[in-house]
Coordinates of C-alpha atoms in Angstrom, one line a residue:
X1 CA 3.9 -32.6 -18.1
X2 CA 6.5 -35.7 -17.8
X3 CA 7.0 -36.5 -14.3
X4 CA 10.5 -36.1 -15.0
X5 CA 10.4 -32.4 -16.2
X6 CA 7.6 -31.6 -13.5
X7 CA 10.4 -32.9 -10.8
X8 CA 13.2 -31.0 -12.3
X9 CA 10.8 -28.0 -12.3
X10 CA 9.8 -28.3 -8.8
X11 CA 12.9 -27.4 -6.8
X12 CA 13.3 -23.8 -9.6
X13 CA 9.8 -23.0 -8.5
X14 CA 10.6 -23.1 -4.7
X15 CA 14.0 -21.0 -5.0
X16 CA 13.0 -18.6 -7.5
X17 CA 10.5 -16.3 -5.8
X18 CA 8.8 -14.1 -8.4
X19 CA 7.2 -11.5 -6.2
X20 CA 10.8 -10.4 -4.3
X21 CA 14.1 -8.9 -5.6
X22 CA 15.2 -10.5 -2.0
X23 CA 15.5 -14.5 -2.0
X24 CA 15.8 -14.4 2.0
X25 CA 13.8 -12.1 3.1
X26 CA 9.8 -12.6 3.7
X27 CA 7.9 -10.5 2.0
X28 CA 3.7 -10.1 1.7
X29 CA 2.5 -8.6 -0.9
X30 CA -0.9 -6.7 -0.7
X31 CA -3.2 -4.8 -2.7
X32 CA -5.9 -2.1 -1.8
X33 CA -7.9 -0.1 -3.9
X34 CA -9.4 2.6 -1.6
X35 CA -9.8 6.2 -1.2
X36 CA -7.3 8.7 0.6
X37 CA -8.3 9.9 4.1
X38 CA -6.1 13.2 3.7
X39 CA -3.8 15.1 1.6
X40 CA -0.4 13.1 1.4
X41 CA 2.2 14.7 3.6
X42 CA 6.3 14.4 3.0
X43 CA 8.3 13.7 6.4
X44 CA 11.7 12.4 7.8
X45 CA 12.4 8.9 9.4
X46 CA 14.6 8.7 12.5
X47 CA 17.5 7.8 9.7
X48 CA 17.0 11.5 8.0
X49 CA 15.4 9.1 4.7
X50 CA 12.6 11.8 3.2
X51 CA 9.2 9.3 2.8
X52 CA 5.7 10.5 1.8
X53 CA 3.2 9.1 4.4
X54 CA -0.8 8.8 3.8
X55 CA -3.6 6.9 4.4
X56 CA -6.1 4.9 2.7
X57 CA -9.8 4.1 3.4
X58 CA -11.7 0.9 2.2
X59 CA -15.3 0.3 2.8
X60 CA -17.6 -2.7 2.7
X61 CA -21.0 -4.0 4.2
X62 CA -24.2 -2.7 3.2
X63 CA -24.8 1.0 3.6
X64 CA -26.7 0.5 6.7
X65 CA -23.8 -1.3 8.4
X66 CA -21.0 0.0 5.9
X67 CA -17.5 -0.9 7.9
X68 CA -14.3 1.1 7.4
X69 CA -10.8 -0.1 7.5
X70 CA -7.9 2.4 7.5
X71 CA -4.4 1.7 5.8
X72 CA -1.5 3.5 6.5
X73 CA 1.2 3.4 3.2
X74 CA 4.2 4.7 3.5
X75 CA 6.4 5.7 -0.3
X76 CA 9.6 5.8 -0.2
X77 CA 9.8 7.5 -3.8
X78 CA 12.8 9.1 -4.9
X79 CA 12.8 13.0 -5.7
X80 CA 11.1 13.8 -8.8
X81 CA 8.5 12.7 -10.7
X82 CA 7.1 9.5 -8.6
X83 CA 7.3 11.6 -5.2
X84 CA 5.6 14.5 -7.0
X85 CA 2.6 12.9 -8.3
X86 CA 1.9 11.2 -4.9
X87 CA 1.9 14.9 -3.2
X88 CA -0.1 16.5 -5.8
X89 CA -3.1 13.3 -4.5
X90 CA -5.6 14.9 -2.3
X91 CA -8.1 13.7 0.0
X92 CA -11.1 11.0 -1.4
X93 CA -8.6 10.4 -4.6
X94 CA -9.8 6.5 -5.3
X95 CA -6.8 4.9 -5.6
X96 CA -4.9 1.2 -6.6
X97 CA -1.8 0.4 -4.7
X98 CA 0.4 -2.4 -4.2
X99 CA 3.0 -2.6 -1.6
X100 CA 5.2 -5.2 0.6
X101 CA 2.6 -5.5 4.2
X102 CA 4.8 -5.9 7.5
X103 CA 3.3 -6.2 11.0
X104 CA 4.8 -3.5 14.1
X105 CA 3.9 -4.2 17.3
X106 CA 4.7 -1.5 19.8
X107 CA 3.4 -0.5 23.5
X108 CA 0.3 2.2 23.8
X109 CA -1.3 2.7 27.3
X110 CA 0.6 -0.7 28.6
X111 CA -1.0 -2.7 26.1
X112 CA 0.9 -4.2 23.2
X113 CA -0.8 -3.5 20.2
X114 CA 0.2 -4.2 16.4
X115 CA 0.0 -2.3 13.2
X116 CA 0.2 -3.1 9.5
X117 CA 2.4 -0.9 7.6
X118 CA 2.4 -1.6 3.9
X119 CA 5.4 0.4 1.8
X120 CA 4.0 1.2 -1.6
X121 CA 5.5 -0.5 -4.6
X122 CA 3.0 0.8 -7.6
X123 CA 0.2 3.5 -7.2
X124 CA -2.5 4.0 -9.9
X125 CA -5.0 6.6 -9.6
X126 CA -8.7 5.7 -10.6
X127 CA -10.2 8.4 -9.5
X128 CA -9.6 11.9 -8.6
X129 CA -12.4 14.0 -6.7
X130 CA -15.1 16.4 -8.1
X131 CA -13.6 20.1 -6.7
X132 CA -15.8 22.5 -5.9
X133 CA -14.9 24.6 -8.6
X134 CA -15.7 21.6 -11.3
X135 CA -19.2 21.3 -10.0
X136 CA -19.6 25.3 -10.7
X137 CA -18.6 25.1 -14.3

């Protein structure tokens, strides 16, 4: 590329953020894929917004010394469909999800500890688990 066109380029590249509908707001993206520790459960923020709240489980290390790392996603899914199939997840569904990460830090016990909170964007499900009932068939 010229060095003309590659310095006329440059300044487009730095305002026009591709991963964010918001040009002044931070955002980090991240991306798990990892298994759900429980069923998904619907509840109510402190504004009365309805969210479905679960948590994710990814594993690494060898199996003698496998390590565990929980993830807490929060989806903010309308009514309907999206919302739906989220609920209808149960626990050790392997799933791919991509969400905006943000860091909390609150108080526990005196001690100010921090949090990473991740609100999904996209959910794929790999995986779903063998029931039971499909193992008796």
């Amino acid at each position: 590329m010229p060095p003309l066109m590659r310095s006329a380029l440059l300044p487009r590249l730095l305002t026009n953020r591709l991963f964010s509908s918001s040009a002044s707001l931070p955002i980090a993206r991240i991306t798990i894929v990892g298994r759900l520790a429980a069923d998904p459960e619907l509840t109510v923020t402190s504004t009365g917004q309805e969210m479905v709240r679960y948590a994710i489980g990814t594993s690494y290390g060898p199996r003698e010394n496998r390590q565990t790392s929980w993830w807490r996603v929060a989806s903010f899914a309308k009514e309907g469909e999206g919302r739906e199939r989220v609920l209808g997840l149960g626990k050790g569904t392997l799933v791919y999800v991509e969400g905006d990460a943000s860091m909390r830090k609150f108080e526990k016990d005196g001690k100010v500890e921090s949090a990473l909170s991740i609100v999904q964007q996209k959910l794929e499900v790999l995986k779903r688990p063998e029931s039971s009932a499909d193992s008796l068939e």
